[in-house]
DNA sequence: TTCAATGAGTGAGGCCAGTG
DNA sequence: CACTGGCCTCACTCATTGAA
């Protein structure tokens, strides 16, 4: 048996418990047996003793702690500290396996053509943020052909639309700026310490769509009405974590968001074309109207 | 009626031998 | 050599029992 077999088994155990919320050993064993049949190559059937070892290893390796409830006689996952991190880990694992299948599958898989996202910098940047060390890198802006040298104090990382961004204080003018990781090169961590005073970035981005966080204005209550087809997509992939469903019927999906009215958000609304109508605030509806009018004027 | 003692059932974990 | 299964002991929970 290979290392991959036990790793896959770990993932299956976690999957089962995350989906079912709770399961007896018999239910987990049944699930593993079914998955073994489906897989055809690997055998995930194990004894109770090995299962117990798996539970221990899953805790050590993934930080996901499986406990046993004696009154209900079932296993369950103790509240995960950062479930979104585990979600991402399992997604990556699924994709890796889909791409790594033994048979020649490339004819069935079409990968999106895209440039590297700069994720190779993530680890170094996290290290610099955590230890409050200045960093230096070469940065190429979209609208410029040559790169510039920057020395910044890294503060936080944010993901938006499958891209990663670094928020950092530029030592040149002391302003907080946003840098896309895919446009960053020759990253160096300097041995210069700084004090990171504003650390609550979660609160800062709570009502933010995208990567622009206005300093002064307050977030607005936005009400949007999508047609039923687009509504299905919006339900499965919410625009923002503040999204709440107000009306959901055959004619429309009406949602509310508490969000900053940034350029990013306006662009997002424009991309939905005639499938969305802004019901509130009026200011946003007017702005959208202007954008469409000026687009019409082009022809 | 209350509460401690007891036993049954089951998981956790150490140890060891078998297997590929 | 790593992984696994089986055996054994200990730990834990819960239901039952019986004395105060």
mmCIF file of C-alpha atoms (C1' of nucleotides) in Angstrom:
data_model
loop_
_atom_site.group_PDB
_atom_site.id
_atom_site.type_symbol
_atom_site.label_atom_id
_atom_site.label_comp_id
_atom_site.label_asym_id
_atom_site.label_seq_id
_atom_site.Cartn_x
_atom_site.Cartn_y
_atom_site.Cartn_z
ATOM 1 C CA UNK A 1 0.000 0.000 0.000
ATOM 2 C CA UNK A 2 1.204 3.482 -0.721
ATOM 3 C CA UNK A 3 1.407 6.656 1.296
ATOM 4 C CA UNK A 4 -1.175 8.081 -1.075
ATOM 5 C CA UNK A 5 -3.650 5.423 -0.024
ATOM 6 C CA UNK A 6 -3.562 6.413 3.646
ATOM 7 C CA UNK A 7 -3.584 10.114 2.767
ATOM 8 C CA UNK A 8 -6.637 9.617 0.571
ATOM 9 C CA UNK A 9 -8.255 7.637 3.363
ATOM 10 C CA UNK A 10 -7.658 10.518 5.777
ATOM 11 C CA UNK A 11 -9.336 12.895 3.340
ATOM 12 C CA UNK A 12 -12.295 10.539 2.918
ATOM 13 C CA UNK A 13 -12.785 10.224 6.671
ATOM 14 C CA UNK A 14 -12.762 14.005 7.037
ATOM 15 C CA UNK A 15 -15.114 14.400 4.055
ATOM 16 C CA UNK A 16 -17.589 11.926 5.500
ATOM 17 C CA UNK A 17 -17.589 13.606 8.907
ATOM 18 C CA UNK A 18 -17.831 17.098 7.450
ATOM 19 C CA UNK A 19 -20.789 16.117 5.269
ATOM 20 C CA UNK A 20 -22.655 13.953 7.766
ATOM 21 C CA UNK A 21 -21.699 16.079 10.819
ATOM 22 C CA UNK A 22 -21.548 12.828 12.810
ATOM 23 C CA UNK A 23 -21.067 9.136 12.048
ATOM 24 C CA UNK A 24 -20.545 5.824 13.805
ATOM 25 C CA UNK A 25 -17.532 3.687 12.999
ATOM 26 C CA UNK A 26 -19.817 1.330 11.038
ATOM 27 C CA UNK A 27 -21.062 4.248 8.903
ATOM 28 C CA UNK A 28 -17.531 5.474 8.236
ATOM 29 C CA UNK A 29 -16.378 1.927 7.401
ATOM 30 C CA UNK A 30 -19.342 1.587 5.033
ATOM 31 C CA UNK A 31 -18.430 4.842 3.319
ATOM 32 C CA UNK A 32 -14.793 3.760 2.944
ATOM 33 C CA UNK A 33 -15.915 0.424 1.476
ATOM 34 C CA UNK A 34 -18.123 2.213 -1.062
ATOM 35 C CA UNK A 35 -15.306 4.594 -1.994
ATOM 36 C CA UNK A 36 -12.933 1.622 -2.429
ATOM 37 C CA UNK A 37 -15.404 0.114 -4.894
ATOM 38 C CA UNK A 38 -15.727 3.398 -6.780
ATOM 39 C CA UNK A 39 -11.979 3.891 -6.898
ATOM 40 C CA UNK A 40 -11.226 0.383 -8.052
ATOM 41 C CA UNK A 41 -7.476 0.836 -7.485
ATOM 42 C CA UNK A 42 -7.076 1.739 -3.821
ATOM 43 C CA UNK A 43 -8.544 -0.188 -0.909
ATOM 44 C CA UNK A 44 -9.628 2.133 1.909
ATOM 45 C CA UNK A 45 -11.038 -0.623 4.133
ATOM 46 C CA UNK A 46 -9.248 -0.646 7.476
ATOM 47 C CA UNK A 47 -9.569 -2.130 10.929
ATOM 48 C CA UNK A 48 -10.812 -0.133 13.856
ATOM 49 C CA UNK A 49 -7.264 0.069 15.201
ATOM 50 C CA UNK A 50 -5.983 1.691 12.031
ATOM 51 C CA UNK A 51 -8.983 4.015 12.027
ATOM 52 C CA UNK A 52 -8.017 5.119 15.542
ATOM 53 C CA UNK A 53 -4.497 5.817 14.325
ATOM 54 C CA UNK A 54 -5.969 7.775 11.385
ATOM 55 C CA UNK A 55 -8.005 9.919 13.763
ATOM 56 C CA UNK A 56 -4.837 10.749 15.681
ATOM 57 C CA UNK A 57 -2.841 11.522 12.523
ATOM 58 C CA UNK A 58 -5.616 13.701 11.072
ATOM 59 C CA UNK A 59 -5.385 15.806 14.214
ATOM 60 C CA UNK A 60 -1.607 16.116 13.980
ATOM 61 C CA UNK A 61 -1.333 16.668 10.224
ATOM 62 C CA UNK A 62 -4.432 18.700 9.370
ATOM 63 C CA UNK A 63 -5.296 20.221 12.737
ATOM 64 C CA UNK A 64 -8.789 18.705 12.442
ATOM 65 C CA UNK A 65 -9.717 17.007 15.692
ATOM 66 C CA UNK A 66 -12.126 14.079 15.530
ATOM 67 C CA UNK A 67 -13.766 13.220 18.826
ATOM 68 C CA UNK A 68 -16.104 10.502 19.998
ATOM 69 C CA UNK A 69 -19.432 11.214 21.671
ATOM 70 C CA UNK A 70 -20.123 8.470 24.189
ATOM 71 C CA UNK A 71 -23.786 9.250 24.794
ATOM 72 C CA UNK A 72 -24.600 9.250 21.080
ATOM 73 C CA UNK A 73 -21.922 6.722 20.161
ATOM 74 C CA UNK A 74 -20.726 8.674 17.141
ATOM 75 C CA UNK A 75 -17.601 10.436 15.894
ATOM 76 C CA UNK A 76 -17.679 14.128 15.054
ATOM 77 C CA UNK A 77 -15.278 16.911 14.128
ATOM 78 C CA UNK A 78 -14.559 19.301 16.945
ATOM 79 C CA UNK A 79 -15.271 22.856 15.830
ATOM 80 C CA UNK A 80 -12.691 23.723 13.191
ATOM 81 C CA UNK A 81 -10.608 26.775 13.952
ATOM 82 C CA UNK A 82 -10.510 28.054 10.371
ATOM 83 C CA UNK A 83 -12.895 25.974 8.232
ATOM 84 C CA UNK A 84 -12.230 28.108 5.142
ATOM 85 C CA UNK A 85 -8.565 27.080 5.312
ATOM 86 C CA UNK A 86 -9.531 23.386 5.404
ATOM 87 C CA UNK A 87 -12.013 23.958 2.558
ATOM 88 C CA UNK A 88 -9.245 25.410 0.429
ATOM 89 C CA UNK A 89 -6.885 22.579 1.338
ATOM 90 C CA UNK A 90 -9.408 19.930 0.269
ATOM 91 C CA UNK A 91 -10.231 21.791 -2.946
ATOM 92 C CA UNK A 92 -6.533 21.831 -3.825
ATOM 93 C CA UNK A 93 -6.304 18.144 -2.985
ATOM 94 C CA UNK A 94 -9.283 17.292 -5.218
ATOM 95 C CA UNK A 95 -7.854 19.261 -8.140
ATOM 96 C CA UNK A 96 -4.423 17.723 -7.637
ATOM 97 C CA UNK A 97 -5.902 14.230 -7.812
ATOM 98 C CA UNK A 98 -8.102 15.015 -10.764
ATOM 99 C CA UNK A 99 -5.018 16.207 -12.661
ATOM 100 C CA UNK A 100 -2.798 13.435 -11.381
ATOM 101 C CA UNK A 101 -4.966 10.501 -12.474
ATOM 102 C CA UNK A 102 -3.105 7.622 -14.034
ATOM 103 C CA UNK A 103 -5.021 7.415 -17.310
ATOM 104 C CA UNK A 104 -4.521 9.971 -20.039
ATOM 105 C CA UNK A 105 -7.273 12.401 -19.059
ATOM 106 C CA UNK A 106 -5.976 15.630 -20.567
ATOM 107 C CA UNK A 107 -8.526 15.343 -23.392
ATOM 108 C CA UNK A 108 -11.319 15.757 -20.821
ATOM 109 C CA UNK A 109 -9.827 18.600 -18.774
ATOM 110 C CA UNK A 110 -9.559 22.169 -20.026
ATOM 111 C CA UNK A 111 -7.463 24.347 -17.741
ATOM 112 C CA UNK A 112 -7.951 28.090 -17.746
ATOM 113 C CA UNK A 113 -5.008 29.873 -19.360
ATOM 114 C CA UNK A 114 -3.649 32.243 -16.764
ATOM 115 C CA UNK A 115 -0.391 33.704 -15.632
ATOM 116 C CA UNK A 116 1.193 32.616 -12.348
ATOM 117 C CA UNK A 117 -0.545 34.215 -9.363
ATOM 118 C CA UNK A 118 2.562 34.944 -7.344
ATOM 119 C CA UNK A 119 1.562 32.413 -4.712
ATOM 120 C CA UNK A 120 5.222 31.409 -4.400
ATOM 121 C CA UNK A 121 5.639 34.633 -2.361
ATOM 122 C CA UNK A 122 2.870 33.751 0.118
ATOM 123 C CA UNK A 123 5.055 31.964 2.623
ATOM 124 C CA UNK A 124 7.789 34.632 2.694
ATOM 125 C CA UNK A 125 5.223 37.416 2.953
ATOM 126 C CA UNK A 126 3.398 35.727 5.826
ATOM 127 C CA UNK A 127 6.714 35.322 7.590
ATOM 128 C CA UNK A 128 7.496 39.021 7.124
ATOM 129 C CA UNK A 129 4.021 40.086 8.288
ATOM 130 C CA UNK A 130 4.178 37.898 11.364
ATOM 131 C CA UNK A 131 7.666 39.008 12.342
ATOM 132 C CA UNK A 132 7.048 42.640 11.328
ATOM 133 C CA UNK A 133 10.003 42.879 8.961
ATOM 134 C CA UNK A 134 10.255 45.339 6.100
ATOM 135 C CA UNK A 135 10.449 43.878 2.616
ATOM 136 C CA UNK A 136 11.805 45.006 -0.707
ATOM 137 C CA UNK A 137 10.657 43.984 -4.188
ATOM 138 C CA UNK A 138 10.355 45.047 -7.793
ATOM 139 C CA UNK A 139 6.833 45.990 -8.793
ATOM 140 C CA UNK A 140 5.414 46.392 -12.282
ATOM 141 C CA UNK A 141 2.133 48.289 -12.543
ATOM 142 C CA UNK A 142 -0.384 47.316 -15.209
ATOM 143 C CA UNK A 143 -0.040 50.579 -17.060
ATOM 144 C CA UNK A 144 3.736 50.793 -16.849
ATOM 145 C CA UNK A 145 6.264 48.778 -18.785
ATOM 146 C CA UNK A 146 9.208 49.063 -16.411
ATOM 147 C CA UNK A 147 9.341 47.897 -12.804
ATOM 148 C CA UNK A 148 9.992 50.031 -9.730
ATOM 149 C CA UNK A 149 11.821 49.182 -6.528
ATOM 150 C CA UNK A 150 9.652 49.307 -3.412
ATOM 151 C CA UNK A 151 10.471 49.081 0.268
ATOM 152 C CA UNK A 152 7.340 48.482 2.318
ATOM 153 C CA UNK A 153 6.028 47.336 5.687
ATOM 154 C CA UNK A 154 3.800 44.328 4.959
ATOM 155 C CA UNK A 155 0.490 44.319 6.893
ATOM 156 C CA UNK A 156 -1.966 41.800 5.446
ATOM 157 C CA UNK A 157 -2.778 39.506 2.543
ATOM 158 C CA UNK A 158 -6.126 39.317 0.789
ATOM 159 C CA UNK A 159 -7.519 37.100 -1.914
ATOM 160 C CA UNK A 160 -9.986 38.435 -4.450
ATOM 161 C CA UNK A 161 -11.204 36.760 -7.628
ATOM 162 C CA UNK A 162 -8.473 34.111 -7.555
ATOM 163 C CA UNK A 163 -5.711 36.731 -7.177
ATOM 164 C CA UNK A 164 -3.645 37.536 -4.127
ATOM 165 C CA UNK A 165 -2.889 41.051 -2.903
ATOM 166 C CA UNK A 166 -0.532 42.463 -0.315
ATOM 167 C CA UNK A 167 -1.475 45.459 1.811
ATOM 168 C CA UNK A 168 1.600 47.340 2.920
ATOM 169 C CA UNK A 169 2.752 50.732 4.094
ATOM 170 C CA UNK A 170 5.047 52.297 1.490
ATOM 171 C CA UNK A 171 8.076 53.744 3.292
ATOM 172 C CA UNK A 172 8.402 56.345 0.503
ATOM 173 C CA UNK A 173 5.220 58.290 1.366
ATOM 174 C CA UNK A 174 3.873 56.395 4.414
ATOM 175 C CA UNK A 175 0.646 55.484 2.562
ATOM 176 C CA UNK A 176 -1.019 52.075 2.749
ATOM 177 C CA UNK A 177 -1.086 50.562 -0.726
ATOM 178 C CA UNK A 178 -2.245 47.385 -2.364
ATOM 179 C CA UNK A 179 0.120 45.250 -4.443
ATOM 180 C CA UNK A 180 -0.884 42.324 -6.650
ATOM 181 C CA UNK A 181 1.376 39.372 -5.945
ATOM 182 C CA UNK A 182 1.589 38.373 -9.601
ATOM 183 C CA UNK A 183 3.297 41.684 -10.422
ATOM 184 C CA UNK A 184 5.876 41.379 -7.704
ATOM 185 C CA UNK A 185 9.417 40.060 -8.253
ATOM 186 C CA UNK A 186 12.768 39.653 -6.474
ATOM 187 C CA UNK A 187 11.202 39.683 -3.026
ATOM 188 C CA UNK A 188 13.646 40.238 -0.168
ATOM 189 C CA UNK A 189 12.959 40.284 3.563
ATOM 190 C CA UNK A 190 15.019 43.052 5.172
ATOM 191 C CA UNK A 191 16.355 42.867 8.681
ATOM 192 C CA UNK A 192 14.489 46.048 9.642
ATOM 193 C CA UNK A 193 11.777 45.779 12.269
ATOM 194 C CA UNK A 194 8.592 47.908 12.250
ATOM 195 C CA UNK A 195 5.566 48.213 14.540
ATOM 196 C CA UNK A 196 2.294 47.021 13.033
ATOM 197 C CA UNK A 197 -0.280 49.102 14.927
ATOM 198 C CA UNK A 198 -3.444 48.420 12.916
ATOM 199 C CA UNK A 199 -3.900 44.687 13.017
ATOM 200 C CA UNK A 200 -7.661 44.172 12.767
ATOM 201 C CA UNK A 201 -7.858 43.640 9.032
ATOM 202 C CA UNK A 202 -10.835 41.332 9.317
ATOM 203 C CA UNK A 203 -12.920 44.223 10.639
ATOM 204 C CA UNK A 204 -11.481 46.529 7.986
ATOM 205 C CA UNK A 205 -12.525 44.254 5.127
ATOM 206 C CA UNK A 206 -15.827 43.099 6.571
ATOM 207 C CA UNK A 207 -17.926 45.350 4.336
ATOM 208 C CA UNK A 208 -15.469 45.558 1.508
ATOM 209 C CA UNK A 209 -15.989 44.167 -1.970
ATOM 210 C CA UNK A 210 -12.671 43.541 -3.621
ATOM 211 C CA UNK A 211 -9.478 45.165 -2.521
ATOM 212 C CA UNK A 212 -10.374 48.824 -2.035
ATOM 213 C CA UNK A 213 -11.280 49.733 1.546
ATOM 214 C CA UNK A 214 -12.414 53.362 1.818
ATOM 215 C CA UNK A 215 -11.193 55.030 4.976
ATOM 216 C CA UNK A 216 -13.954 57.497 5.715
ATOM 217 C CA UNK A 217 -17.366 56.594 4.284
ATOM 218 C CA UNK A 218 -19.738 54.091 5.872
ATOM 219 C CA UNK A 219 -20.885 50.861 4.190
ATOM 220 C CA UNK A 220 -24.233 51.086 2.383
ATOM 221 C CA UNK A 221 -27.249 48.820 2.437
ATOM 222 C CA UNK A 222 -27.566 47.603 -1.158
ATOM 223 C CA UNK A 223 -30.651 45.804 -2.471
ATOM 224 C CA UNK A 224 -30.355 43.929 -5.752
ATOM 225 C CA UNK A 225 -32.916 42.019 -7.776
ATOM 226 C CA UNK A 226 -31.609 39.251 -10.061
ATOM 227 C CA UNK A 227 -33.665 37.327 -12.581
ATOM 228 C CA UNK A 228 -34.358 33.760 -11.518
ATOM 229 C CA UNK A 229 -31.642 32.122 -13.664
ATOM 230 C CA UNK A 230 -28.862 34.482 -12.526
ATOM 231 C CA UNK A 231 -30.341 34.193 -9.040
ATOM 232 C CA UNK A 232 -29.417 30.510 -8.972
ATOM 233 C CA UNK A 233 -25.741 31.392 -9.556
ATOM 234 C CA UNK A 234 -25.857 34.132 -6.937
ATOM 235 C CA UNK A 235 -27.327 31.731 -4.413
ATOM 236 C CA UNK A 236 -24.639 29.140 -5.014
ATOM 237 C CA UNK A 237 -21.801 31.688 -5.113
ATOM 238 C CA UNK A 238 -22.769 34.711 -2.993
ATOM 239 C CA UNK A 239 -21.435 38.115 -3.984
ATOM 240 C CA UNK A 240 -20.379 38.918 -0.433
ATOM 241 C CA UNK A 241 -20.545 37.286 2.969
ATOM 242 C CA UNK A 242 -23.124 39.865 4.121
ATOM 243 C CA UNK A 243 -25.513 38.634 1.403
ATOM 244 C CA UNK A 244 -29.040 37.944 2.677
ATOM 245 C CA UNK A 245 -31.965 36.640 0.662
ATOM 246 C CA UNK A 246 -35.052 38.882 0.870
ATOM 247 C CA UNK A 247 -37.242 37.338 -1.833
ATOM 248 C CA UNK A 248 -36.713 34.067 -3.668
ATOM 249 C CA UNK A 249 -39.455 33.086 -6.121
ATOM 250 C CA UNK A 250 -39.963 32.227 -9.815
ATOM 251 C CA UNK A 251 -39.589 35.861 -10.912
ATOM 252 C CA UNK A 252 -36.634 37.137 -8.960
ATOM 253 C CA UNK A 253 -33.986 36.655 -6.335
ATOM 254 C CA UNK A 254 -33.810 39.764 -4.188
ATOM 255 C CA UNK A 255 -30.815 40.117 -1.907
ATOM 256 C CA UNK A 256 -29.339 42.674 0.423
ATOM 257 C CA UNK A 257 -25.656 43.422 1.021
ATOM 258 C CA UNK A 258 -23.913 45.729 3.456
ATOM 259 C CA UNK A 259 -21.006 46.927 1.440
ATOM 260 C CA UNK A 260 -18.818 49.882 0.416
ATOM 261 C CA UNK A 261 -19.825 51.395 -2.932
ATOM 262 C CA UNK A 262 -16.436 51.071 -4.557
ATOM 263 C CA UNK A 263 -15.392 51.034 -8.189
ATOM 264 C CA UNK A 264 -14.740 47.292 -7.908
ATOM 265 C CA UNK A 265 -18.320 46.683 -6.876
ATOM 266 C CA UNK A 266 -19.719 48.880 -9.664
ATOM 267 C CA UNK A 267 -17.681 46.919 -12.217
ATOM 268 C CA UNK A 268 -19.021 43.680 -10.763
ATOM 269 C CA UNK A 269 -22.607 44.909 -11.162
ATOM 270 C CA UNK A 270 -21.920 45.978 -14.754
ATOM 271 C CA UNK A 271 -20.729 42.454 -15.543
ATOM 272 C CA UNK A 272 -24.218 41.129 -14.731
ATOM 273 C CA UNK A 273 -25.761 43.262 -17.504
ATOM 274 C CA UNK A 274 -29.559 43.120 -17.701
ATOM 275 C CA UNK A 275 -29.853 40.216 -15.252
ATOM 276 C CA UNK A 276 -29.632 42.546 -12.264
ATOM 277 C CA UNK A 277 -31.500 45.648 -11.136
ATOM 278 C CA UNK A 278 -30.318 47.902 -8.326
ATOM 279 C CA UNK A 279 -33.269 48.724 -6.060
ATOM 280 C CA UNK A 280 -31.279 50.628 -3.449
ATOM 281 C CA UNK A 281 -29.489 52.908 -2.901
ATOM 282 C CA UNK A 282 -30.710 55.307 -5.551
ATOM 283 C CA UNK A 283 -27.208 56.796 -5.833
ATOM 284 C CA UNK A 284 -25.833 53.440 -7.003
ATOM 285 C CA UNK A 285 -28.677 52.921 -9.483
ATOM 286 C CA UNK A 286 -27.983 56.372 -10.973
ATOM 287 C CA UNK A 287 -24.292 55.639 -11.264
ATOM 288 C CA UNK A 288 -24.982 52.357 -13.050
ATOM 289 C CA UNK A 289 -27.377 54.121 -15.400
ATOM 290 C CA UNK A 290 -24.692 56.667 -16.262
ATOM 291 C CA UNK A 291 -22.217 53.901 -17.039
ATOM 292 C CA UNK A 292 -24.675 52.158 -19.374
ATOM 293 C CA UNK A 293 -25.576 55.464 -21.034
ATOM 294 C CA UNK A 294 -21.950 56.309 -21.710
ATOM 295 C CA UNK A 295 -21.393 52.769 -23.061
ATOM 296 C CA UNK A 296 -24.376 53.252 -25.420
ATOM 297 C CA UNK A 297 -22.956 56.559 -26.598
ATOM 298 C CA UNK A 298 -19.949 54.698 -28.000
ATOM 299 C CA UNK A 299 -22.093 53.307 -30.831
ATOM 300 C "C1'" DT B 1 -35.740 9.213 46.939
ATOM 301 C "C1'" DT B 2 -30.926 9.757 46.631
ATOM 302 C "C1'" DC B 3 -26.464 8.360 45.757
ATOM 303 C "C1'" DA B 4 -22.507 5.374 45.632
ATOM 304 C "C1'" DA B 5 -20.992 0.917 43.838
ATOM 305 C "C1'" DT B 6 -20.924 -2.231 40.166
ATOM 306 C "C1'" DG B 7 -20.926 -4.157 35.615
ATOM 307 C "C1'" DA B 8 -21.517 -3.946 30.619
ATOM 308 C "C1'" DG B 9 -20.148 -1.929 26.494
ATOM 309 C "C1'" DT B 10 -17.040 0.578 23.788
ATOM 310 C "C1'" DG B 11 -13.075 3.641 22.506
ATOM 311 C "C1'" DA B 12 -8.016 4.708 23.122
ATOM 312 C "C1'" DG B 13 -3.593 3.374 22.963
ATOM 313 C "C1'" DG B 14 0.593 0.245 23.723
ATOM 314 C "C1'" DC B 15 2.722 -3.721 21.984
ATOM 315 C "C1'" DC B 16 3.930 -7.185 18.752
ATOM 316 C "C1'" DA B 17 3.806 -9.927 14.640
ATOM 317 C "C1'" DG B 18 2.654 -10.256 9.667
ATOM 318 C "C1'" DT B 19 3.001 -8.329 5.034
ATOM 319 C "C1'" DG B 20 4.460 -6.138 0.792
ATOM 320 C "C1'" DC C 1 10.920 -0.401 6.874
ATOM 321 C "C1'" DA C 2 6.389 1.505 7.056
ATOM 322 C "C1'" DC C 3 1.875 0.225 7.533
ATOM 323 C "C1'" DT C 4 -1.597 -2.623 9.345
ATOM 324 C "C1'" DG C 5 -4.434 -5.826 12.272
ATOM 325 C "C1'" DG C 6 -5.189 -8.214 16.485
ATOM 326 C "C1'" DC C 7 -4.779 -8.644 21.314
ATOM 327 C "C1'" DC C 8 -4.649 -6.717 25.699
ATOM 328 C "C1'" DT C 9 -5.279 -3.255 29.303
ATOM 329 C "C1'" DC C 10 -6.983 0.997 30.792
ATOM 330 C "C1'" DA C 11 -10.393 4.766 30.606
ATOM 331 C "C1'" DC C 12 -14.782 6.393 30.100
ATOM 332 C "C1'" DT C 13 -19.974 6.551 29.947
ATOM 333 C "C1'" DC C 14 -24.262 4.904 31.161
ATOM 334 C "C1'" DA C 15 -27.693 1.875 33.152
ATOM 335 C "C1'" DT C 16 -28.733 -0.964 37.002
ATOM 336 C "C1'" DT C 17 -28.660 -2.269 41.711
ATOM 337 C "C1'" DG C 18 -28.972 -1.904 46.541
ATOM 338 C "C1'" DA C 19 -28.184 0.373 50.894
ATOM 339 C "C1'" DA C 20 -29.038 4.538 53.620
#
